[in-house]
Short mmCIF file of C-alpha atoms and ligand atoms in Angstrom, two decimals:
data_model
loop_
_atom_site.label_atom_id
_atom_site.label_comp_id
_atom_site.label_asym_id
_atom_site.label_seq_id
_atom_site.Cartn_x
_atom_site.Cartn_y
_atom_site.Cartn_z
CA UNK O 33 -5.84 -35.11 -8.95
CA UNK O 34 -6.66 -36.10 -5.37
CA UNK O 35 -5.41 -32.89 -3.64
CA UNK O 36 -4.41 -29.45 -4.43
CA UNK O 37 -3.00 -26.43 -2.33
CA UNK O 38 -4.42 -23.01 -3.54
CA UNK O 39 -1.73 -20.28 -2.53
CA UNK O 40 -1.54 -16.66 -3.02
CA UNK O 41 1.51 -15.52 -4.99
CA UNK O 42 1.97 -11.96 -4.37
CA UNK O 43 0.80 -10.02 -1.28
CA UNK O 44 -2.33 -11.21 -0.96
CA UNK O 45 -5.94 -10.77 -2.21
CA UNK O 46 -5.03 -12.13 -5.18
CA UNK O 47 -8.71 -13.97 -5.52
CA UNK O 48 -8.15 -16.92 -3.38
CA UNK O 49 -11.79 -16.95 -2.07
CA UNK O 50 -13.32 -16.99 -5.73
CA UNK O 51 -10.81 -20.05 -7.07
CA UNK O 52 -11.20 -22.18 -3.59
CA UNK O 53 -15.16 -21.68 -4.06
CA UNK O 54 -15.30 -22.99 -7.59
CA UNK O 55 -12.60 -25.73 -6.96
CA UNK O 56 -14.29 -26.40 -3.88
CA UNK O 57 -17.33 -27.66 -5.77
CA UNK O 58 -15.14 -30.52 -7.05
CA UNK O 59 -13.77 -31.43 -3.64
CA UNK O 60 -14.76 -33.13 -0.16
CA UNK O 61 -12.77 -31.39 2.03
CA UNK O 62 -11.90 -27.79 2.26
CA UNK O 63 -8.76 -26.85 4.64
CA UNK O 64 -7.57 -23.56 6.35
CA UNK O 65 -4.04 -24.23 8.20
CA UNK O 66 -2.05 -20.78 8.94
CA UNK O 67 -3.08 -17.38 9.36
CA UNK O 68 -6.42 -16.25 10.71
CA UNK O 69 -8.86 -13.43 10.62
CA UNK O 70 -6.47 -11.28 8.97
CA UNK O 71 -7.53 -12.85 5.59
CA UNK O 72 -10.35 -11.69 3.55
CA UNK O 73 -11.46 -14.36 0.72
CA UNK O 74 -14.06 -12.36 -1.51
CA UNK O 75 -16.65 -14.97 -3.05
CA UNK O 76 -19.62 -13.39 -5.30
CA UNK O 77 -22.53 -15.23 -6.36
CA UNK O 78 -25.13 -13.53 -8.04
CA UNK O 79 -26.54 -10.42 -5.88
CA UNK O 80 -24.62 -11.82 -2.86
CA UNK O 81 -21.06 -11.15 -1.07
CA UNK O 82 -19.79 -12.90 1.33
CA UNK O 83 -16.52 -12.27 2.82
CA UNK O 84 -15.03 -15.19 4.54
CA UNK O 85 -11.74 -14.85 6.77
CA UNK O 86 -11.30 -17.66 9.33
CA UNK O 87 -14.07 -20.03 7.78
CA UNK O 88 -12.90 -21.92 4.92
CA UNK O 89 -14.34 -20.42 1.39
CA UNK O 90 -15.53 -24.41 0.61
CA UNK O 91 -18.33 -23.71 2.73
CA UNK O 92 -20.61 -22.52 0.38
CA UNK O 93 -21.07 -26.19 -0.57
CA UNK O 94 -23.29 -28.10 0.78
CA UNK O 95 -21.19 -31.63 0.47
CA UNK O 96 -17.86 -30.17 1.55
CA UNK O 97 -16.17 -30.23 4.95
CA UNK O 98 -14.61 -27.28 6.51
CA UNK O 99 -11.47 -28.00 8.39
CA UNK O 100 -9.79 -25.58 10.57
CA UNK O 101 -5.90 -27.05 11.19
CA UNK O 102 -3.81 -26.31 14.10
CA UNK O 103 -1.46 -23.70 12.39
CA UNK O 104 -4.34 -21.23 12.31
CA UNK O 105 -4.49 -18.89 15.25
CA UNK O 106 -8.07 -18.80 16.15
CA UNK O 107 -10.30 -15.52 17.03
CA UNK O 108 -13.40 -17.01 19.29
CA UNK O 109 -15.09 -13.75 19.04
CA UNK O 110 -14.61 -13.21 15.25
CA UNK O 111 -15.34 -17.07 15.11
CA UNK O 112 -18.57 -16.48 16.09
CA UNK O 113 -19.67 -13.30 14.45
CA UNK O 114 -18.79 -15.03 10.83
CA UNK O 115 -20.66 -17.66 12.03
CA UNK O 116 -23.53 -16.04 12.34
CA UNK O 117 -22.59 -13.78 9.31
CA UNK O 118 -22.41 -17.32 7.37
CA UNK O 119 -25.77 -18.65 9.03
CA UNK O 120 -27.80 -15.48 7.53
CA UNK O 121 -26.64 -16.17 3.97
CA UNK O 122 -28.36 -19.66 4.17
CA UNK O 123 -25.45 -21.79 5.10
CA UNK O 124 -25.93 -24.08 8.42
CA UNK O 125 -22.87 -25.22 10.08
CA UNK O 126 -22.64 -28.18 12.20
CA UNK O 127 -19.97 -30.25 13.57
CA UNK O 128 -20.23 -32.00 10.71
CA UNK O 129 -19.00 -30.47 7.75
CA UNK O 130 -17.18 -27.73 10.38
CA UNK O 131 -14.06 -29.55 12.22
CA UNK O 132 -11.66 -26.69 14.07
CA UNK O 133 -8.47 -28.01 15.34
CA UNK O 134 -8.82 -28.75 19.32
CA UNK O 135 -4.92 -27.73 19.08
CA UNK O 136 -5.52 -24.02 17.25
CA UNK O 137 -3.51 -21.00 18.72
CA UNK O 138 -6.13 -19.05 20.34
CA UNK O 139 -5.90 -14.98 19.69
CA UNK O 140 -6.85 -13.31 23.39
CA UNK O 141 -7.71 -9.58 24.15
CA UNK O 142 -4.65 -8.77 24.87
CA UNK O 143 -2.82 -10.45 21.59
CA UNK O 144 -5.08 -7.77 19.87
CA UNK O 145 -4.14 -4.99 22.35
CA UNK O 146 -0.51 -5.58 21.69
CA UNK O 147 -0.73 -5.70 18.37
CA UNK O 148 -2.75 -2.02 18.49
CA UNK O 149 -0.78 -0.86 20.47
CA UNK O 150 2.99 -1.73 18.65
CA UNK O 151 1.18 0.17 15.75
CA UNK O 152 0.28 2.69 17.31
CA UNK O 153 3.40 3.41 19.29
CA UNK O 154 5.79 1.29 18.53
CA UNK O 155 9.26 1.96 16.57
CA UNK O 156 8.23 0.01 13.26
CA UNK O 157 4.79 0.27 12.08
CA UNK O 158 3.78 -2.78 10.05
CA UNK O 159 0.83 -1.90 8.45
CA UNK O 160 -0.92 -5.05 10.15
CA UNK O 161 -4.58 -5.94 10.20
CA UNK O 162 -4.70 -5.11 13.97
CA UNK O 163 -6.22 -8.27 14.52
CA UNK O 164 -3.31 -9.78 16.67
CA UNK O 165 -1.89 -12.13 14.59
CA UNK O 166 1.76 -11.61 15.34
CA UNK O 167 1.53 -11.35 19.39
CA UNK O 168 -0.51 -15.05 19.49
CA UNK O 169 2.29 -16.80 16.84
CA UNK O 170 4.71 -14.85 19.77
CA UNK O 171 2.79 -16.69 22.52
CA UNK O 172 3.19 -19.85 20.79
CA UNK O 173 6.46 -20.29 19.83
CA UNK O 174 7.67 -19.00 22.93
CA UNK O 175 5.32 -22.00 24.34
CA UNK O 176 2.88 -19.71 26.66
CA UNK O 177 -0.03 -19.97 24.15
CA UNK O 178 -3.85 -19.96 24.57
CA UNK O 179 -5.17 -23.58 22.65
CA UNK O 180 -8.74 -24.02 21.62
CA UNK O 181 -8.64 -26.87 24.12
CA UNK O 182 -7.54 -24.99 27.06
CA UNK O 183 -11.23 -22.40 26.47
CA UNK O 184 -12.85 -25.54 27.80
CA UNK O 185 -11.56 -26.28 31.64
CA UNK O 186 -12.37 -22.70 33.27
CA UNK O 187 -9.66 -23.61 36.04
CA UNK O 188 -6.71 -24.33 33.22
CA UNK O 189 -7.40 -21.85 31.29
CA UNK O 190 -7.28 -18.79 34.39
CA UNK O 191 -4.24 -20.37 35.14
CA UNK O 192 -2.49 -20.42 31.52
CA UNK O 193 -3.64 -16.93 31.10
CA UNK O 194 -2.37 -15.45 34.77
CA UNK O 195 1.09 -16.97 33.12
CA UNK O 196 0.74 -15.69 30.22
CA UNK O 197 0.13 -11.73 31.32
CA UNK O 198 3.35 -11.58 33.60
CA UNK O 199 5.48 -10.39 31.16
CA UNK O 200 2.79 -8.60 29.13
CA UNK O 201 1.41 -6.84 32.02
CA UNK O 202 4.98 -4.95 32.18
CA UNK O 203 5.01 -3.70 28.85
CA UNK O 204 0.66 -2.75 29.04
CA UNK O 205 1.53 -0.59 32.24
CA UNK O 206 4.82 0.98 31.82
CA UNK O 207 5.45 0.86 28.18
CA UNK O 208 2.01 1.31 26.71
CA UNK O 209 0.19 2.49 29.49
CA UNK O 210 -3.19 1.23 28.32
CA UNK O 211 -5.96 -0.29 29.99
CA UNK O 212 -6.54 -4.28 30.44
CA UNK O 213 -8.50 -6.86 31.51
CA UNK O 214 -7.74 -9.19 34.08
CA UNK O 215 -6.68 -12.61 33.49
CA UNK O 216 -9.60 -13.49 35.18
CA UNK O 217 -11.69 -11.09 33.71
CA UNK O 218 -10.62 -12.53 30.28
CA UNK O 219 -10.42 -16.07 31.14
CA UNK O 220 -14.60 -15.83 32.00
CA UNK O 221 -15.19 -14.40 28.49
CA UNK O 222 -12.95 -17.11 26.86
CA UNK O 223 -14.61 -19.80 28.67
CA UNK O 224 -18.49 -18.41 27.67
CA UNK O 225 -16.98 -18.62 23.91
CA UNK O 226 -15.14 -21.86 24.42
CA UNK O 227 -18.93 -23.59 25.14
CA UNK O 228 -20.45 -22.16 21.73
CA UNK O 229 -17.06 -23.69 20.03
CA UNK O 230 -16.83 -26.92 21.87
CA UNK O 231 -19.16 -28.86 19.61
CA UNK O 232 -17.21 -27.90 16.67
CA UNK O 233 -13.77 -28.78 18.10
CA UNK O 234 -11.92 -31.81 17.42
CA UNK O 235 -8.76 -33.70 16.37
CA UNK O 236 -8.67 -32.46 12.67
CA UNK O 237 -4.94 -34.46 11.71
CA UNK O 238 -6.75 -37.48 12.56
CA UNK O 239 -9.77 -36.80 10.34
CA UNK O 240 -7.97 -35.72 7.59
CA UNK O 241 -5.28 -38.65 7.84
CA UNK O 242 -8.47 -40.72 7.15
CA UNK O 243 -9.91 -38.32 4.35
CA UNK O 244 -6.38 -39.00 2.07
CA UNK O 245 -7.05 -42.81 3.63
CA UNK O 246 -10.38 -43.30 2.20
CA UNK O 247 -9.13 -41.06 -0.93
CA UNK O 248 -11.14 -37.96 -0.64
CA UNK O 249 -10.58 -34.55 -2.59
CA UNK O 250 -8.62 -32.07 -0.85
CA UNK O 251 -8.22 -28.24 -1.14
CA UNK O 252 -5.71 -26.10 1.06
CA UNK O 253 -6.69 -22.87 1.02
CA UNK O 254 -3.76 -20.56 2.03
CA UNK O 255 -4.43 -17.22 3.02
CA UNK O 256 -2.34 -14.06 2.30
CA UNK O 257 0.78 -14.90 -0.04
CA UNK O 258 4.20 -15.93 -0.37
CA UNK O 259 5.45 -12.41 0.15
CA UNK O 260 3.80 -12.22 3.46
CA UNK O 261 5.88 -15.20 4.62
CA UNK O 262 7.44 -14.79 7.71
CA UNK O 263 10.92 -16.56 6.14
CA UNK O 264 10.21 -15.88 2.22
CA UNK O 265 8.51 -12.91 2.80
CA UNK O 266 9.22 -9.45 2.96
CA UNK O 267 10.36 -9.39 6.34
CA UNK O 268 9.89 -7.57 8.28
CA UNK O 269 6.92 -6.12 6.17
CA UNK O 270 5.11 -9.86 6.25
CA UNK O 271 2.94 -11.31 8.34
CA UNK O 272 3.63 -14.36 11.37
CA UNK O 273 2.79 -17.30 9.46
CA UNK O 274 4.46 -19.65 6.94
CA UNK O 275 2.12 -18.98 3.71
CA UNK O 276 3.75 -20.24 1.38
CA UNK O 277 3.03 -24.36 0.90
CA UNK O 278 5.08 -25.13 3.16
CA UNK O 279 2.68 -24.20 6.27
CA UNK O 280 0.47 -26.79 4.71
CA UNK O 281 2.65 -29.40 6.67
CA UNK O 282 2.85 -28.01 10.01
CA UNK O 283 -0.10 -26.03 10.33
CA UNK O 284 -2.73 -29.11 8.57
CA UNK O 285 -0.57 -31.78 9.69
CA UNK O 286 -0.22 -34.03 6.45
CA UNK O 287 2.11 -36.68 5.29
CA UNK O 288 4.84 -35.90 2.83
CA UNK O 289 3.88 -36.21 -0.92
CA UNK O 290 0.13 -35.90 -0.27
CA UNK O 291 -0.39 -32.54 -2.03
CA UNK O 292 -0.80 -33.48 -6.30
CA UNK O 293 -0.42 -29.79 -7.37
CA UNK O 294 0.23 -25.99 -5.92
CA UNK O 295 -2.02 -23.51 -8.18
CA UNK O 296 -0.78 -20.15 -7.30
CA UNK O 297 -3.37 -17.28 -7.48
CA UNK O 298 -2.22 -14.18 -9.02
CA UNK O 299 -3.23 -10.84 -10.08
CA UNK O 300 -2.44 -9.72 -13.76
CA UNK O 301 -1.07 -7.07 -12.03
CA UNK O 302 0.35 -6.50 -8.29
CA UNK O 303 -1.47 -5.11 -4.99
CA UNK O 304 -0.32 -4.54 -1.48
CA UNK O 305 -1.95 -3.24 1.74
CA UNK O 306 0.39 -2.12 4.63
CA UNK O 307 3.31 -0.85 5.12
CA UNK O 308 6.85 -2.41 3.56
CA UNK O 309 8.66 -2.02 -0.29
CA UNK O 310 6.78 -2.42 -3.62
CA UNK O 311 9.01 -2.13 -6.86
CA UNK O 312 6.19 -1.62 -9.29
CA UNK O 313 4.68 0.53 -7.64
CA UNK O 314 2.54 2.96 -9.42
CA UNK O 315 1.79 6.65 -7.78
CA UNK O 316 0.90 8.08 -11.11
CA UNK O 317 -3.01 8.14 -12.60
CA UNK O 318 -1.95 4.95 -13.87
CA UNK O 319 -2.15 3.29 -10.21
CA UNK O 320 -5.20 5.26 -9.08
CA UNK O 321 -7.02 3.95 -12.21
CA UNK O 322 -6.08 0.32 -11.53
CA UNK O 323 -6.98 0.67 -7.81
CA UNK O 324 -10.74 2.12 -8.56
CA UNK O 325 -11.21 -0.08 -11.53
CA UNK O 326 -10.36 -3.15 -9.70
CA UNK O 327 -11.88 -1.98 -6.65
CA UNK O 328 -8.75 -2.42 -4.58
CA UNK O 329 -10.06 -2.20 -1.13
CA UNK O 330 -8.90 -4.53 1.78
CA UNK O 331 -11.56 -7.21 2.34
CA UNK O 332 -10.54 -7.31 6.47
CA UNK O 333 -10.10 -3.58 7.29
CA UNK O 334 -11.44 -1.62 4.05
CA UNK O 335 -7.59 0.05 3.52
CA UNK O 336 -7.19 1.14 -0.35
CA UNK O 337 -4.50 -1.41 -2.08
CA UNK O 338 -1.32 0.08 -3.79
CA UNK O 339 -1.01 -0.96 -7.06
CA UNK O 340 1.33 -1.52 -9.71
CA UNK O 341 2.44 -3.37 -12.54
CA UNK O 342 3.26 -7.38 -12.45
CA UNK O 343 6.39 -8.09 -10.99
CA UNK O 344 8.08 -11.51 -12.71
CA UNK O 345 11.27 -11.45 -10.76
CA UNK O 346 9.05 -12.07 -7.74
CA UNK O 347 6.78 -14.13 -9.38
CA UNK O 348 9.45 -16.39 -10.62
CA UNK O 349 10.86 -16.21 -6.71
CA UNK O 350 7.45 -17.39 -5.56
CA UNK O 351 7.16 -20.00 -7.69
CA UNK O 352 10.43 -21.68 -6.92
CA UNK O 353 9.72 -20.80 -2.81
CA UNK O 354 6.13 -22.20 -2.82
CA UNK O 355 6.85 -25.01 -5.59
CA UNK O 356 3.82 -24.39 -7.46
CA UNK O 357 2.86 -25.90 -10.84
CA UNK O 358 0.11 -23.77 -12.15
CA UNK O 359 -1.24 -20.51 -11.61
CA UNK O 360 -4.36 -18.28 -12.18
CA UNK O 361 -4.05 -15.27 -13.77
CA UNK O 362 -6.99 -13.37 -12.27
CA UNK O 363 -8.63 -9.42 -12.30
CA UNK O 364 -7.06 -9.89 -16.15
CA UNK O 365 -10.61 -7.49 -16.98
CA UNK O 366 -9.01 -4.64 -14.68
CA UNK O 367 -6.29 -4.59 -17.17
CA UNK O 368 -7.99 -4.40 -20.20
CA UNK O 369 -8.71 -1.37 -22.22
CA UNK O 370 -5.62 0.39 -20.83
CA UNK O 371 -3.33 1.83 -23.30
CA UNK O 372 -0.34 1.61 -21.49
CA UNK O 373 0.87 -1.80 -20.39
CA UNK O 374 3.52 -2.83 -18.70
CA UNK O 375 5.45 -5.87 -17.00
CA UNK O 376 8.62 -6.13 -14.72
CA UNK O 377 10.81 -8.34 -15.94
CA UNK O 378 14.38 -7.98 -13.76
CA UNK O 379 15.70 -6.22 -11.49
CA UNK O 380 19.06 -3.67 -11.78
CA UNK O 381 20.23 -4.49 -7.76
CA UNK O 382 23.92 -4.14 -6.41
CA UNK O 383 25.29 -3.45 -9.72
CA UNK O 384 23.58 -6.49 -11.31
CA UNK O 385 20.74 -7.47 -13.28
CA UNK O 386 18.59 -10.29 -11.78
CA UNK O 387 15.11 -12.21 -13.06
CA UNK O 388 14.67 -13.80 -9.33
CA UNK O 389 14.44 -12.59 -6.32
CA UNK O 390 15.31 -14.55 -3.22
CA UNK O 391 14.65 -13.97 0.99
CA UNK O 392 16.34 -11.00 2.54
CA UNK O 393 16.87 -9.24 -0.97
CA UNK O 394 16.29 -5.67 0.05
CA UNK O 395 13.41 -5.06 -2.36
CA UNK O 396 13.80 -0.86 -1.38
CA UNK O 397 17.20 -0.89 -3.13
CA UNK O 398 16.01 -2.89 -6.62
CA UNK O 399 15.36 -0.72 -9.83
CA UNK O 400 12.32 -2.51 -11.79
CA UNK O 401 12.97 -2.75 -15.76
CA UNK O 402 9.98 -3.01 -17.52
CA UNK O 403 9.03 -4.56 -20.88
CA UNK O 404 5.85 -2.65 -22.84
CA UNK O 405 3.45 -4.99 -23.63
CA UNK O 406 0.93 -4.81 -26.06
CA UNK O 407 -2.49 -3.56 -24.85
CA UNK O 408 -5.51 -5.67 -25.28
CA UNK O 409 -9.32 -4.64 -24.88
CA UNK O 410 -11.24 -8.32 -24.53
CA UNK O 411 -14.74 -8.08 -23.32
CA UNK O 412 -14.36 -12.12 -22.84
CA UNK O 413 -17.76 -12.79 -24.44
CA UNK O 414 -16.59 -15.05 -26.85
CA UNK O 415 -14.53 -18.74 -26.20
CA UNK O 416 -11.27 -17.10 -27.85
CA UNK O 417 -8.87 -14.42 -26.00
CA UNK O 418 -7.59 -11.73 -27.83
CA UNK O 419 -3.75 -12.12 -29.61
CA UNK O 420 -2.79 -9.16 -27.15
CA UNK O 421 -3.51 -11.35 -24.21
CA UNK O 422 -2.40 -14.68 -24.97
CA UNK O 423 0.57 -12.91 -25.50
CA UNK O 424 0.72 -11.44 -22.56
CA UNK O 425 0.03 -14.61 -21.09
CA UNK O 426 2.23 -16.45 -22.93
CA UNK O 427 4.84 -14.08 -21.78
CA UNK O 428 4.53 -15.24 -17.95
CA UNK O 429 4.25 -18.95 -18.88
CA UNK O 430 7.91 -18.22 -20.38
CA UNK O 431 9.12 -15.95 -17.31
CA UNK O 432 7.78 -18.18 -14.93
CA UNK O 433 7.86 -21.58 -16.75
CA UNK O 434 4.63 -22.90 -15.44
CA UNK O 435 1.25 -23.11 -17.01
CA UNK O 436 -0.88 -20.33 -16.51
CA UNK O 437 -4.03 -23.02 -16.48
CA UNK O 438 -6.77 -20.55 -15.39
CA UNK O 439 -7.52 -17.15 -16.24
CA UNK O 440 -10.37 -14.69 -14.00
CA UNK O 441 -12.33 -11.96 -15.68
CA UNK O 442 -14.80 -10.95 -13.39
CA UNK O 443 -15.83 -11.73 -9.08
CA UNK O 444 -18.65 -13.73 -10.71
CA UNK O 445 -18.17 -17.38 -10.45
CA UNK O 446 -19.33 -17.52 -14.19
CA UNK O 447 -16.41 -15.20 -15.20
CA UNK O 448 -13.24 -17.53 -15.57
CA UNK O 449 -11.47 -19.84 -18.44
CA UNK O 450 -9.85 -23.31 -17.28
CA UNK O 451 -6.85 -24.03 -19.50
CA UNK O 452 -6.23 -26.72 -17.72
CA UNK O 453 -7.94 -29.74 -15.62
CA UNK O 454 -8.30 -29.32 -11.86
CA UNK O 455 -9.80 -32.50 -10.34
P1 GDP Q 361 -8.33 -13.15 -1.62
O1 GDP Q 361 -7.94 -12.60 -0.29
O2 GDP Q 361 -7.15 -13.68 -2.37
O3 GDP Q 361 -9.44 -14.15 -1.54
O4 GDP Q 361 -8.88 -11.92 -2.47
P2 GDP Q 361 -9.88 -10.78 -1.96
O5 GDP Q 361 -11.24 -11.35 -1.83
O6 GDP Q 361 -9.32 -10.08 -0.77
O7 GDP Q 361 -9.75 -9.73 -3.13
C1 GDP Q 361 -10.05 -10.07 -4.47
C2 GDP Q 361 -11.16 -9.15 -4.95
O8 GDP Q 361 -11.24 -9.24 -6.35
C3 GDP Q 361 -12.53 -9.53 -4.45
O9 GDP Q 361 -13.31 -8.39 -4.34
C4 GDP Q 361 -13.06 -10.46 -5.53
O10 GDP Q 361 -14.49 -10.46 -5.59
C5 GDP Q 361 -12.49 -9.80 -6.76
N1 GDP Q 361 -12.15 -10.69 -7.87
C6 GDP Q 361 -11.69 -11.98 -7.86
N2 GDP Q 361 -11.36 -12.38 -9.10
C7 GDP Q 361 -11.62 -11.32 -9.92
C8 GDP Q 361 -11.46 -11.10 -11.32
O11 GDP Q 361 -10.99 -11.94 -12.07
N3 GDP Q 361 -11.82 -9.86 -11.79
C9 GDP Q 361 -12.32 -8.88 -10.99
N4 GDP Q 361 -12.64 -7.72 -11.54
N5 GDP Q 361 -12.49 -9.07 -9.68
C10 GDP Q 361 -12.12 -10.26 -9.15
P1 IMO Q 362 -5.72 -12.53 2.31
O1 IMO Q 362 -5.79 -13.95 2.81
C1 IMO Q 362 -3.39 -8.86 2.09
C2 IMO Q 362 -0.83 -7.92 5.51
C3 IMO Q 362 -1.17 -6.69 6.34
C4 IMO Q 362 0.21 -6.27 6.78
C5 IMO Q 362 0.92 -7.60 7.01
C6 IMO Q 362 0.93 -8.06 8.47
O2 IMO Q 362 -7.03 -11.85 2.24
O3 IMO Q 362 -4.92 -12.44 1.06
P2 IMO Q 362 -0.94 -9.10 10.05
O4 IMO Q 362 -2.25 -8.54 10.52
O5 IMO Q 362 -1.06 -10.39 9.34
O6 IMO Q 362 0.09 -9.14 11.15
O7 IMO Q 362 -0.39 -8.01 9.00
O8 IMO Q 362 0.22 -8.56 6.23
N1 IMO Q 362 -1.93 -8.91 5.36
C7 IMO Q 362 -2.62 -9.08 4.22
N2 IMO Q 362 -2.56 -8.42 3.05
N3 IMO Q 362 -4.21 -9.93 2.22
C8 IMO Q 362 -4.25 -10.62 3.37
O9 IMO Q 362 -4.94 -11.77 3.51
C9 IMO Q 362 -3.47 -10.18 4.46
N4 IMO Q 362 -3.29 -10.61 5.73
C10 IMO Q 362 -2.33 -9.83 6.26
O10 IMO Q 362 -1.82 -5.71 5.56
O11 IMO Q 362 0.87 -5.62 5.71
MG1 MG Q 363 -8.12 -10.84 0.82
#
């Protein structure tokens, strides 16, 4: 396999960071291409966490490049506190295995303010990360955007930003009525972070266009999951970016057919931080227990994760939306030793019974059926899984006709079964 796209298949924080890290270690080249510091990729070795969310979770080794595409939208400030967050746990970065897109959407001050303040005040409250990820894919595809490129020419990049306030201005003094910076104000502390970034800035299409020249290993590493799409998703409970493997295109710039496989990453059972509709949701002891035993707490902004049981019909959806050919069953050790287990397998919606769900289904309207499934208590010490399990594993292969070619028992790196060859 000469390339492989890792992409989350429920709402995110499915494990990503832990799968990219140990694929990584097979690969040359490590790629973030939508999203941005509203991820939160978890990887645990030994006595250490780090928490990686605009850096690529590759990084950790020492022989793979980190490429930041264009499609992310690009915190400078957050940029450089990881950085240096990165730096302490032993890992250098230079401009050689770190390549950010010259082209990257950058996120300014008041991208973040507007995105606080539509939260805070605003008619629909998202549930976002607050990090200002929707206002800066706003400013881009209405083609006023910061780039990476512009942080660099002081005079540009006052004028680009005295554009870009005009309308903004009108809704931070009469709407909002909140407090701003100036364009100039805001174009000095871009430019001071633009001349930490430069050396790390460059054309990343035309470095990886050589990488799949010169036949190097390849790992996308998506961040959130297909039902945070902004057209799969659960709109308008999603986030601003194309997550699903499709954003691999646009946001890394690649050439048709150069992606081998898609291994979706998902949780044995289903999380989701934020606001918007959840069909298996749990609000019984059952959910709370999942939640503290699987320590669901965001990895960006520390909010506890609602839980419930898997969901197929979306699962199925995601497979078909993100084309994927594998997944990994992870946090499978949250789910063991409970003696109630359950999975969703259809829906009841507008007077039918469905196993898929598709975009725009009004997932507040469906009725979840569920299946009981037999319970199983592995403690995964030994090669063999328990009959419970690989039936309840065999039971998504069916739903979801894929392979289910790795299965996650534990954050450790050490804690995971390959039933199947990546790279
Ligand atoms: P990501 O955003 O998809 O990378 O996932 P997060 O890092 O936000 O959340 C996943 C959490 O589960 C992290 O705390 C990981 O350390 C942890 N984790 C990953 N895989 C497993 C697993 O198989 N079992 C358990 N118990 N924890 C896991
Ligand atoms: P990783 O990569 C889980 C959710 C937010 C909110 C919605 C919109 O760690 O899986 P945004 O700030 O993007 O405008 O918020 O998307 N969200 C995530 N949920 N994991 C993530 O990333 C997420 N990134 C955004 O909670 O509901
Ligand atoms: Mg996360």
């Amino acid at each position: 396999m000469q390339s492989l796209a890792i992409i989350g298949s429920q709402w995110g924080d499915e494990g990503k960071g832990k799968i990219t890290d140990l694929l990584g270690a097979k690969c040359d080249v490590v790629v973030r291409y939508q999203g941005g510091n509203n991820a939160g990729h978890t990887i645990i070795v030994g006595d250490k966490k780090i928490v990686l969310h605009l850096i690529p979770s590759g990084v950790l080794h020492s022989h793979c490049t980190s490429v930041i595409g264009h499609g992310v939208v690009f915190d400078p400030e957050a940029f450089m506190v990881e950085m240096e967050n990165v730096s302490n746990s032993g890992i250098n970065l230079t401009s050689e295995n770190l390549k950010i897109s010259s082209n990257c959407s950058i996120i300014t001050y008041y991208n973040k303010l507007l995105d606080g303040q539509r939260e805070a005040k605003g008619p629909v409250k998202i549930g976002t990360t607050g990090k200002g990820i929707g206002p800066t894919y706003e400013d881009k595809i209405s083609r006023k955007g910061i780039k990476l490129r512009d942080l660099f020419d002081l005079d540009i990049l006052t004028t680009k930003l005295e554009a870009n306030l005009i309308e903004k201005e009108a809704l931070f003094k009469n709407l909002y009525r909140c407090d701003y910076p100036s364009a100039q104000e805001e174009a000095k502390r871009l430019y001071e972070l633009g001349k930490k970034i430069k050396p790390f800035a460059t054309d990343t299409f035309s470095f990886l266009d050589q990488s799949i020249r010169e036949n190097k290993k390849l790992l996308y590493e998506g961040a959130q999951g297909v039902l945070l799409d902004i057209d799969y998703g659960s709109y308008p409970f999603v986030t601003s970016s194309n997550t699903s493997c499709g954003g691999i295109y646009t946001g890394a710039g690649l050439p048709g057919k150069s992606i081998s496989e898609v291994l979706g990453i998902t949780k044995a059972y289903t999380t989701r931080v934020g606001e918007g509709p959840f069909p298996t949701e749990l609000f019984d002891d059952v959910g709370e227990f999942i939640q503290t035993k699987g320590g669901e707490f965001g990895a960006t902004t520390g909010r506890k994760r609602r839980c419930g049981w898997l969901d197929l019909p979306l699962l199925k959806y995601t497979v078909k939306a993100s084309n994927l050919t594998s997944i990994a069953l992870t946090k499978v050790d949250v789910l063991s030793g409970m003696d109630t287990l359950k999975v969703c397998y259809a829906y009841e919606y507008e007077g039918e019974t469905i196993d898929c769900a598709y975009p725009g289904i009004d997932l507040s309207k469906v009725k979840p059926l569920y299946k009981k499934m037999k319970c199983f208590s592995d403690d995964f010490k030994s090669d063999t899984l328990s009959k419970e399990l690989e039936d309840y594993i065999k039971e998504v292969e069916q739903f979801i006709e894929i392979p289910v070619g790795i299965i996650a028992y534990g954050p450790e790196r050490s804690e995971i079964k390959f039933r199947k060859d990546y790279f």
